PDB file of C-alpha atoms in Angstrom:
ATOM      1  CA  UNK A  14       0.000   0.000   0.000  1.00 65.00           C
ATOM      2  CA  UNK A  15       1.450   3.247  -0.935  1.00 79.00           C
ATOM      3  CA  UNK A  16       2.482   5.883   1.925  1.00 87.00           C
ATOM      4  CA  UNK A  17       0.777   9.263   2.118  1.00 89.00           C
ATOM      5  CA  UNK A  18       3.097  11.806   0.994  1.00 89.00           C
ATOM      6  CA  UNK A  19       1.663  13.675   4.013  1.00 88.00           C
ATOM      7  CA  UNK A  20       1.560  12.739   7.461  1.00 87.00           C
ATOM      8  CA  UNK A  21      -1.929  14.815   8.994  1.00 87.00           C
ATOM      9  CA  UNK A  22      -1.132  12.699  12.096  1.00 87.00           C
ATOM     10  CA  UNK A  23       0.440  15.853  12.841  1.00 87.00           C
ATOM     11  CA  UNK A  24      -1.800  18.331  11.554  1.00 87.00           C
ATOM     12  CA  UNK A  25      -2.794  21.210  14.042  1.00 85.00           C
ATOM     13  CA  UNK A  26      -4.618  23.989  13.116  1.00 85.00           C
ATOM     14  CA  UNK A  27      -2.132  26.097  14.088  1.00 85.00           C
ATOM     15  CA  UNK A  28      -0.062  24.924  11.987  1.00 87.00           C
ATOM     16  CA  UNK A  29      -2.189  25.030   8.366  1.00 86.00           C
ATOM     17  CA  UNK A  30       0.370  27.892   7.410  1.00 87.00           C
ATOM     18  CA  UNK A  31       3.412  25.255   6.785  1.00 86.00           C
ATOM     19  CA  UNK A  32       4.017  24.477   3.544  1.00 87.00           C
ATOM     20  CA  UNK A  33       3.223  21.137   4.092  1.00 89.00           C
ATOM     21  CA  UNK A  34      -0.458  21.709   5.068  1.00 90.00           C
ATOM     22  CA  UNK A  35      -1.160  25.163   4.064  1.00 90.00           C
ATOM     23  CA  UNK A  36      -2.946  23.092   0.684  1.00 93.00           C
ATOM     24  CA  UNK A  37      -5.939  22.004   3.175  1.00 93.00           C
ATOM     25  CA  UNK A  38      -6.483  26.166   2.972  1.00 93.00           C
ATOM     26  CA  UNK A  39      -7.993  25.301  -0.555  1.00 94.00           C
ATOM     27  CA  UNK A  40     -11.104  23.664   1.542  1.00 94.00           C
ATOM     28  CA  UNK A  41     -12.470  27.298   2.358  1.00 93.00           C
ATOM     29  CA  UNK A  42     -13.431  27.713  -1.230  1.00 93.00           C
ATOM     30  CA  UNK A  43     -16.570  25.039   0.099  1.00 94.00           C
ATOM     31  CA  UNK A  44     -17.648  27.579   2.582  1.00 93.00           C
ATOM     32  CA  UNK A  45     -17.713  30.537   0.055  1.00 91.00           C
ATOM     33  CA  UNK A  46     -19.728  28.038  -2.171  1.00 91.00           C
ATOM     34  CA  UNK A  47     -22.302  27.451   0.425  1.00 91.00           C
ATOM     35  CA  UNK A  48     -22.450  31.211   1.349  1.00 92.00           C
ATOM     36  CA  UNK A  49     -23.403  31.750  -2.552  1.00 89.00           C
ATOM     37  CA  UNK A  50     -25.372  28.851  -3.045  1.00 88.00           C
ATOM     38  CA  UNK A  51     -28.017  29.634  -0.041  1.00 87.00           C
ATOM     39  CA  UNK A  52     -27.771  33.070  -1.592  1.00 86.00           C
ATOM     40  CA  UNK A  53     -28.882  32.129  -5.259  1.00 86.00           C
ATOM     41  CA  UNK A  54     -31.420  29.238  -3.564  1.00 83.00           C
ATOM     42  CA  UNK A  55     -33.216  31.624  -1.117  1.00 82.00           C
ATOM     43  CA  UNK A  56     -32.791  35.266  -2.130  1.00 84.00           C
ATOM     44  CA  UNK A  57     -33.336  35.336  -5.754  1.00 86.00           C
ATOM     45  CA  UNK A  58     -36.940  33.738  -6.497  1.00 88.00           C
ATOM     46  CA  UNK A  59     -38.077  31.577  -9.113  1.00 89.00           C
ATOM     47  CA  UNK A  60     -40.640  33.842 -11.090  1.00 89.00           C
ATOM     48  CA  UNK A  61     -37.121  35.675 -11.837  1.00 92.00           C
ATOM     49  CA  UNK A  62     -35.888  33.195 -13.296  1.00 94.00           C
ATOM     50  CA  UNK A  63     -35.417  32.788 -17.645  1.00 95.00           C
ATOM     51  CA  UNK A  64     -36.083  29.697 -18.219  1.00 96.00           C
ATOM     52  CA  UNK A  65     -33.778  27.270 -20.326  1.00 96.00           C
ATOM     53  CA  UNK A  66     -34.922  24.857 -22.729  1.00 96.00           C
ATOM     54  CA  UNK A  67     -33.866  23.942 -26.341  1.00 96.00           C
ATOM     55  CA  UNK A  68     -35.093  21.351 -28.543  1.00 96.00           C
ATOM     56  CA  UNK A  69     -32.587  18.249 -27.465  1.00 96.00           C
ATOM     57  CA  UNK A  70     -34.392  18.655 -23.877  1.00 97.00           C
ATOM     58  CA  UNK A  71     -37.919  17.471 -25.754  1.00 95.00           C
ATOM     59  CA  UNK A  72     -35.866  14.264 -27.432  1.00 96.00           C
ATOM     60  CA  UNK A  73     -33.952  13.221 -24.637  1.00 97.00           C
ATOM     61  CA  UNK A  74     -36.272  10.852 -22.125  1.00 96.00           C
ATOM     62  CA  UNK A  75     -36.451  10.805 -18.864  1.00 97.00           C
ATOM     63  CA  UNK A  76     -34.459   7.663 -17.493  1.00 97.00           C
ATOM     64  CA  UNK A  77     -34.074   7.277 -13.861  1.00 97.00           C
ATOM     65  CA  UNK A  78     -31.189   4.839 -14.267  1.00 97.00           C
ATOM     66  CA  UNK A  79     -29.050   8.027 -14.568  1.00 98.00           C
ATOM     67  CA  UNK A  80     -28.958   8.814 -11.360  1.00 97.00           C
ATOM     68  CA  UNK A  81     -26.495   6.272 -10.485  1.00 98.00           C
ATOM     69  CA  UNK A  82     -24.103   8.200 -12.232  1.00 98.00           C
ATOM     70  CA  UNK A  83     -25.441  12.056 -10.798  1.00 98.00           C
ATOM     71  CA  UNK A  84     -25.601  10.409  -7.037  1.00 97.00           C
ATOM     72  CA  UNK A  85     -22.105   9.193  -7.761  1.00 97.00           C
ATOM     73  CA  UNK A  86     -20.541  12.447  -8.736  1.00 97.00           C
ATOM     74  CA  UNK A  87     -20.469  13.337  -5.274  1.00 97.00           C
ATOM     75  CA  UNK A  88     -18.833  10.402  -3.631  1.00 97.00           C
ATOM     76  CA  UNK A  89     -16.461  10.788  -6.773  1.00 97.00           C
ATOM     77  CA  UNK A  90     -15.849  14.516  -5.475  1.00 97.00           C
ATOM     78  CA  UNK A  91     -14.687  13.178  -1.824  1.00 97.00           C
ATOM     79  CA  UNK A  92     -12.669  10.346  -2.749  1.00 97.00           C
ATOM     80  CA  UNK A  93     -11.147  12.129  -5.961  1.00 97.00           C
ATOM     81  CA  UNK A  94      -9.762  15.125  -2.592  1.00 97.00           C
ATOM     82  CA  UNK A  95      -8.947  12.171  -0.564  1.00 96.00           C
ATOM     83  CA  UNK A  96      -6.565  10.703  -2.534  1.00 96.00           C
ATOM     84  CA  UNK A  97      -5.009  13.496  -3.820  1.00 97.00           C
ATOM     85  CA  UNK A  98      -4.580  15.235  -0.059  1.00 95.00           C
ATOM     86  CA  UNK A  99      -2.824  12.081   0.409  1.00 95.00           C
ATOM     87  CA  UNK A 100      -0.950  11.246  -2.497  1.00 95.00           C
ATOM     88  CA  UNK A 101      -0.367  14.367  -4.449  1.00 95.00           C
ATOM     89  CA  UNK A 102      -1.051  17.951  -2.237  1.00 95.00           C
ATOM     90  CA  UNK A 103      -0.189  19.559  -5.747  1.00 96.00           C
ATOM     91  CA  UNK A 104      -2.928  18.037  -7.504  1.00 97.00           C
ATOM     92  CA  UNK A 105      -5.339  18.520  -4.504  1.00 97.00           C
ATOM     93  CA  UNK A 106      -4.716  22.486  -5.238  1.00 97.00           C
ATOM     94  CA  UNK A 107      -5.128  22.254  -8.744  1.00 97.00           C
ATOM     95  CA  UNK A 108      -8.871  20.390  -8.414  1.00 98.00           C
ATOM     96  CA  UNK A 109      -9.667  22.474  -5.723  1.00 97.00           C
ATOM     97  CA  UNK A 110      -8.146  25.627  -7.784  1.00 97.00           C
ATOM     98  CA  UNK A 111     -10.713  24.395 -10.820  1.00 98.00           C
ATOM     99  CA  UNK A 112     -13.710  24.154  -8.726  1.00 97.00           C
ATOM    100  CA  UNK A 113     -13.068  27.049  -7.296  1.00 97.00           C
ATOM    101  CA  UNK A 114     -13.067  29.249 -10.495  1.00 97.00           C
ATOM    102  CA  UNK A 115     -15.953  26.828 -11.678  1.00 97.00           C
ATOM    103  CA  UNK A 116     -17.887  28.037  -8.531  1.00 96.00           C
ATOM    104  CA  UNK A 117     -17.357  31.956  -8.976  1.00 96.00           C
ATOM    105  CA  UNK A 118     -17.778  32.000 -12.517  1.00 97.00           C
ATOM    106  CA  UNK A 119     -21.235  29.767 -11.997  1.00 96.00           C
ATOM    107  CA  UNK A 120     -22.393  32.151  -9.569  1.00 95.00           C
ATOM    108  CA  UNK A 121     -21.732  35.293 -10.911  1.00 95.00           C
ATOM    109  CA  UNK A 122     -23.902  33.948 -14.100  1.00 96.00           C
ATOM    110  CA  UNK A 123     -26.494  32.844 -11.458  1.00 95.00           C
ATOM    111  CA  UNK A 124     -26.595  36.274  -9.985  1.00 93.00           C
ATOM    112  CA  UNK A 125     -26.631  38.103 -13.207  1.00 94.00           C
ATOM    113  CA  UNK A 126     -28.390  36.098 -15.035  1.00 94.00           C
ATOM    114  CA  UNK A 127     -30.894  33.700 -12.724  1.00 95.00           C
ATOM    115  CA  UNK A 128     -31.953  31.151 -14.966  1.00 96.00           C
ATOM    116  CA  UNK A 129     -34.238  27.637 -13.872  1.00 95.00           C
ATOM    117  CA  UNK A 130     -35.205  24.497 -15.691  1.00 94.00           C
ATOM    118  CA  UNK A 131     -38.721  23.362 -16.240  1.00 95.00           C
ATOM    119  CA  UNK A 132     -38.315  20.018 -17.415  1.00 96.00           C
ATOM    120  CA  UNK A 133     -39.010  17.592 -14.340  1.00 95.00           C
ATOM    121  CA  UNK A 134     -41.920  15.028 -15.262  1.00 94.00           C
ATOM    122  CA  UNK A 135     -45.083  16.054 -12.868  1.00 91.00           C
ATOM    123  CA  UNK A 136     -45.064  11.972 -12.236  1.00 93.00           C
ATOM    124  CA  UNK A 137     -42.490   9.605 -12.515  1.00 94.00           C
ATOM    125  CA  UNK A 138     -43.523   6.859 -15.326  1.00 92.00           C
ATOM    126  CA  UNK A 139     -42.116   3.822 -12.592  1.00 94.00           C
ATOM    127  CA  UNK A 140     -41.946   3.581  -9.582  1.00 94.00           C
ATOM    128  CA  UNK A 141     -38.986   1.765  -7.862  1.00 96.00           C
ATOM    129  CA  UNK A 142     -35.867   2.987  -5.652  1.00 97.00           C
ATOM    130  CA  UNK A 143     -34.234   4.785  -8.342  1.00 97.00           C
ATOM    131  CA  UNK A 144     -37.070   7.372  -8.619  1.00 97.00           C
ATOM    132  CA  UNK A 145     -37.344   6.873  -4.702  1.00 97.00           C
ATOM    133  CA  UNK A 146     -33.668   8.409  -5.199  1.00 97.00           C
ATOM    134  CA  UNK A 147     -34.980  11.278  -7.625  1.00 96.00           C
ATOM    135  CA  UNK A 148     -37.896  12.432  -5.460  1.00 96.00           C
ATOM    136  CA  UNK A 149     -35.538  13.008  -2.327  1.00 96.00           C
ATOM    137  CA  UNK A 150     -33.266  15.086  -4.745  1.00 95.00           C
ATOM    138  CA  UNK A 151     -36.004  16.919  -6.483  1.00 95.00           C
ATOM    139  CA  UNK A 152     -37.328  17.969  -3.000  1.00 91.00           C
ATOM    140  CA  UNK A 153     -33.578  18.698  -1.587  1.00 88.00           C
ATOM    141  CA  UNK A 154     -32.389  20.858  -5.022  1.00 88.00           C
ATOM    142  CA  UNK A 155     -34.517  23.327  -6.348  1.00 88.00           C
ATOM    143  CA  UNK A 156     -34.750  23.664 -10.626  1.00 91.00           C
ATOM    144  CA  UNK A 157     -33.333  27.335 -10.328  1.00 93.00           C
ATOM    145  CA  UNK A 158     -30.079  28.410 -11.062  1.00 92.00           C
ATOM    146  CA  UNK A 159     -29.256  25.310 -13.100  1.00 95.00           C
ATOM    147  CA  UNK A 160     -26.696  27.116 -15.963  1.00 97.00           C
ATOM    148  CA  UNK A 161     -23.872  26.493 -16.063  1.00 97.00           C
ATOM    149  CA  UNK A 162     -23.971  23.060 -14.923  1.00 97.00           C
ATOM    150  CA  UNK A 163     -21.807  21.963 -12.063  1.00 96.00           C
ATOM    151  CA  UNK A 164     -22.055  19.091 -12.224  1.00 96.00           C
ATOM    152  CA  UNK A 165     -20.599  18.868 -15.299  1.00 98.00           C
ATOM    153  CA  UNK A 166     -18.226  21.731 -14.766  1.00 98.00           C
ATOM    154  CA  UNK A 167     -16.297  19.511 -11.879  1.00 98.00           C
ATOM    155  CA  UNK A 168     -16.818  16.436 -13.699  1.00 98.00           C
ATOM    156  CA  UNK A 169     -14.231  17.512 -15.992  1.00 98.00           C
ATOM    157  CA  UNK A 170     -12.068  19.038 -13.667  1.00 98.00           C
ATOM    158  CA  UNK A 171     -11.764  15.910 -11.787  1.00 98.00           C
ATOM    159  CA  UNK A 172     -10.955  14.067 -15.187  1.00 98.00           C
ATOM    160  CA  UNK A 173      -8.877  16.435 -16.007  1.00 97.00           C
ATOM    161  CA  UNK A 174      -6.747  16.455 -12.811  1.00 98.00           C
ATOM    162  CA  UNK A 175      -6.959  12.242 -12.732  1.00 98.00           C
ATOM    163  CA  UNK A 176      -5.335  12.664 -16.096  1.00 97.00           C
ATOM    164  CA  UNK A 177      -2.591  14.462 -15.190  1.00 96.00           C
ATOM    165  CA  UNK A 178      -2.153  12.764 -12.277  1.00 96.00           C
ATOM    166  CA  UNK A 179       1.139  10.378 -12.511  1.00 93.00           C
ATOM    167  CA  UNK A 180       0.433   8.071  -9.867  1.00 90.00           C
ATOM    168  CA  UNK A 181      -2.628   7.040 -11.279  1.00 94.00           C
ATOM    169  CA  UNK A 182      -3.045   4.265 -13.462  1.00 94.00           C
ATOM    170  CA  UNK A 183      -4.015   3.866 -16.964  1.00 96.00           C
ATOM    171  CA  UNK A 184      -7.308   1.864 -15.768  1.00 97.00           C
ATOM    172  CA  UNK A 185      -8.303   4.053 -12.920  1.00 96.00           C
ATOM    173  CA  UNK A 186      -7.661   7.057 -16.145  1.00 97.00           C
ATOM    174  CA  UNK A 187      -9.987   5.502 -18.276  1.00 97.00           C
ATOM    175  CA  UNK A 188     -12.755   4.498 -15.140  1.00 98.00           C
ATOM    176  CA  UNK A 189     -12.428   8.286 -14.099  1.00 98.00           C
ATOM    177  CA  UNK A 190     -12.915   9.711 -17.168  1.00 98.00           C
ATOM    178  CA  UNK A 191     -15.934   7.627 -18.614  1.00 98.00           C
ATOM    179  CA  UNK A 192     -17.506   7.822 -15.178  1.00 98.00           C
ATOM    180  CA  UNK A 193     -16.625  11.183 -15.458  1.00 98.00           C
ATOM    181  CA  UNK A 194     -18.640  11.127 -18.917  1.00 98.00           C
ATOM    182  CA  UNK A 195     -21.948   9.782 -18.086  1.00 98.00           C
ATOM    183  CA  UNK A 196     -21.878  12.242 -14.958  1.00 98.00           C
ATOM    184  CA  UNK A 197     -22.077  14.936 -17.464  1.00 98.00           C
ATOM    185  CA  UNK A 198     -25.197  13.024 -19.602  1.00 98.00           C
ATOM    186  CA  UNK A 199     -26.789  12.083 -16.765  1.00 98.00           C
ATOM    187  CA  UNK A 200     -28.101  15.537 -15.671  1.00 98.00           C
ATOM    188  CA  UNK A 201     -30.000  15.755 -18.925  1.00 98.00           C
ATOM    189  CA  UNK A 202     -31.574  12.340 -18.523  1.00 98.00           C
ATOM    190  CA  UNK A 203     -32.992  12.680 -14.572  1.00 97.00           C
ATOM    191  CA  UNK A 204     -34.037  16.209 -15.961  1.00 97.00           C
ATOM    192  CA  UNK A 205     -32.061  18.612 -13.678  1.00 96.00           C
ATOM    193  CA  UNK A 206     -30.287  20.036 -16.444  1.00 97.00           C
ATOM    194  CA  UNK A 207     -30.973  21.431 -19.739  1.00 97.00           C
ATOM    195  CA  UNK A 208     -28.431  20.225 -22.523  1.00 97.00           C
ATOM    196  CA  UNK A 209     -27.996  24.320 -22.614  1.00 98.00           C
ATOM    197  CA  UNK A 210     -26.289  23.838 -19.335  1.00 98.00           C
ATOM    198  CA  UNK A 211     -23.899  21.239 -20.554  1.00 98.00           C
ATOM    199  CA  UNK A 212     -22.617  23.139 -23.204  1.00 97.00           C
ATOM    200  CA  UNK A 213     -23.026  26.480 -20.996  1.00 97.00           C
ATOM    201  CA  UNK A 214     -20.266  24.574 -18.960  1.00 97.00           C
ATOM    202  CA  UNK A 215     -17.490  23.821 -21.634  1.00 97.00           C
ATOM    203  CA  UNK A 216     -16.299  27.509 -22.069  1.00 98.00           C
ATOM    204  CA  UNK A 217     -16.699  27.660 -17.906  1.00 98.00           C
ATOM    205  CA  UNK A 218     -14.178  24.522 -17.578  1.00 98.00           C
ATOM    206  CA  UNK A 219     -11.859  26.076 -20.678  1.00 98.00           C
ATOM    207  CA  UNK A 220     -11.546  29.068 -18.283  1.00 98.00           C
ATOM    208  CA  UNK A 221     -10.101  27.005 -15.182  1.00 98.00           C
ATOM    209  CA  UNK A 222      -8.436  24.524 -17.078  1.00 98.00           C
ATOM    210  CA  UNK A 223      -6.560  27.674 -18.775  1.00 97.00           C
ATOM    211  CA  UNK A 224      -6.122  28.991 -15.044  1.00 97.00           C
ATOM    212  CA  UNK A 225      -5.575  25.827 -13.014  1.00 97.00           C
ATOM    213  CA  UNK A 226      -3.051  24.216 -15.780  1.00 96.00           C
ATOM    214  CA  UNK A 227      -1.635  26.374 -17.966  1.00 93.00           C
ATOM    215  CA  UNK A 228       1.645  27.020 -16.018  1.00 91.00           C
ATOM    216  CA  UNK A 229       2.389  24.044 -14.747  1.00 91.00           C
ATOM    217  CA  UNK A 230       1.214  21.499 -17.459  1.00 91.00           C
ATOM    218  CA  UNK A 231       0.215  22.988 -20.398  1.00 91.00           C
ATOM    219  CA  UNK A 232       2.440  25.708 -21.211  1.00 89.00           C
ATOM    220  CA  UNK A 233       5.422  23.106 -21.185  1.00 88.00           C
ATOM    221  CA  UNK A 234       3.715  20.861 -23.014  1.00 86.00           C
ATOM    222  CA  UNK A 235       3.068  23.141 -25.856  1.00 89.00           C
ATOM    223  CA  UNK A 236       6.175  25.627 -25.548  1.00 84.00           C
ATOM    224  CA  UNK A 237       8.795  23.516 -24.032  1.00 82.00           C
ATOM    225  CA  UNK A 238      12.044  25.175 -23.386  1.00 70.00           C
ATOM    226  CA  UNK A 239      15.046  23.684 -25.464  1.00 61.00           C
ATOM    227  CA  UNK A 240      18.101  24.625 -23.381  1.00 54.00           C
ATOM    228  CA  UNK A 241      21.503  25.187 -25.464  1.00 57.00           C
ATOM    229  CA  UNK A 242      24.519  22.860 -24.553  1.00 47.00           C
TER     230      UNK A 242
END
């Protein structure tokens, strides 16, 4: 079993400003999140909210199978900033770093531009545990402020950071990123999302990919420096 490259036996709050915890900082970007979020949930209503539809949302059906994958974006979220806080602090900053710009970028629209969703079936066409599943989310998150998706917006932050992520292996790559996929298709099929928020989120995730990466991964990558012997 491999060794943490951190030992948080030894983590006291007093010390979070060493360099060898001061990553776990990265966690506050949660708390301004939840600030925000009640903020959009509560303070803005619904009736001023534009609504988002286009003409995929009418084709695509409603499959509650889906929300395997959407339930499973969040354990995906922890275990994804588990391993990484163990393994690799650098790549714990750079997912954190992408979800954070996802976050204020999301918000801002959500501010500026409250948006909702009216796609959720009035009665589910089965009945069984997966729509059991659905009706406790339904109830739990609102259909307002729905554009960009965030769901989909971390869902390729996390694939992007597994994929950069040396340690990893070419399996777990591959697992991440088509899990990482149907995430991103599920929100149109349990009918949380428009497909207008999927592709809302690609210019979103260029953004903190372009912050998050650039630097340290992409820059070299495409402009390597050839030093002269």
């Amino acid at each position: 079993m491999r060794k943490p490259v951190v030992d948080y036996r030894e983590f006291r709050l007093s010390r979070l400003r060493e360099p060898r915890f001061y990553h776990l900082l990265y966690l506050l970007g949660w708390v301004g999140y939840f600030i925000l979020y009640f903020i959009t949930e509560n303070l803005i209503p619904r009736e001023r909210c534009y609504p988002v539809h286009c003409a995929l949302d009418d084709v695509i059906p409603f499959c509650e199978y889906f929300v395997i994958p959407y339930v499973g974006w969040y354990v995906l979220i922890v275990v994804s900033l588990l391993y990484f806080m163990f393994y690799n602090p650098d790549n714990f900053k750079n997912l954190m770093k992408f979800i954070i710009v996802t976050q204020v970028v999301a918000m801002a629209i959500y501010i500026i531009f409250p948006n909702r969703q009216d796609l959720r079936p009035e009665m589910f066409p089965r009945d069984n545990i997966f729509t059991d599943i659905l009706g406790l989310i339904y109830a739990f998150d609102t259909s307002t402020n729905v554009c960009p998706s965030l769901h989909v917006a971390y869902s390729v932050g996390i694939a992007s950071t597994w994929l950069k992520e040396k340690g990893a292996s070419k399996g777990t790559k591959i697992f991440v990123t088509v899990f990482c996929f149907f995430v991103c298709i599920s929100v149109a099929f349990v009918k949380q999302h428009s497909v207008v928020d999927i592709f809302a989120a690609i210019p979103v995730c260029l953004l903190a990919e372009g912050i998050t990466f650039w630097k340290s991964y992409w820059k070299p990558k495409w402009f390597p420096v050839h030093i002269n012997e």
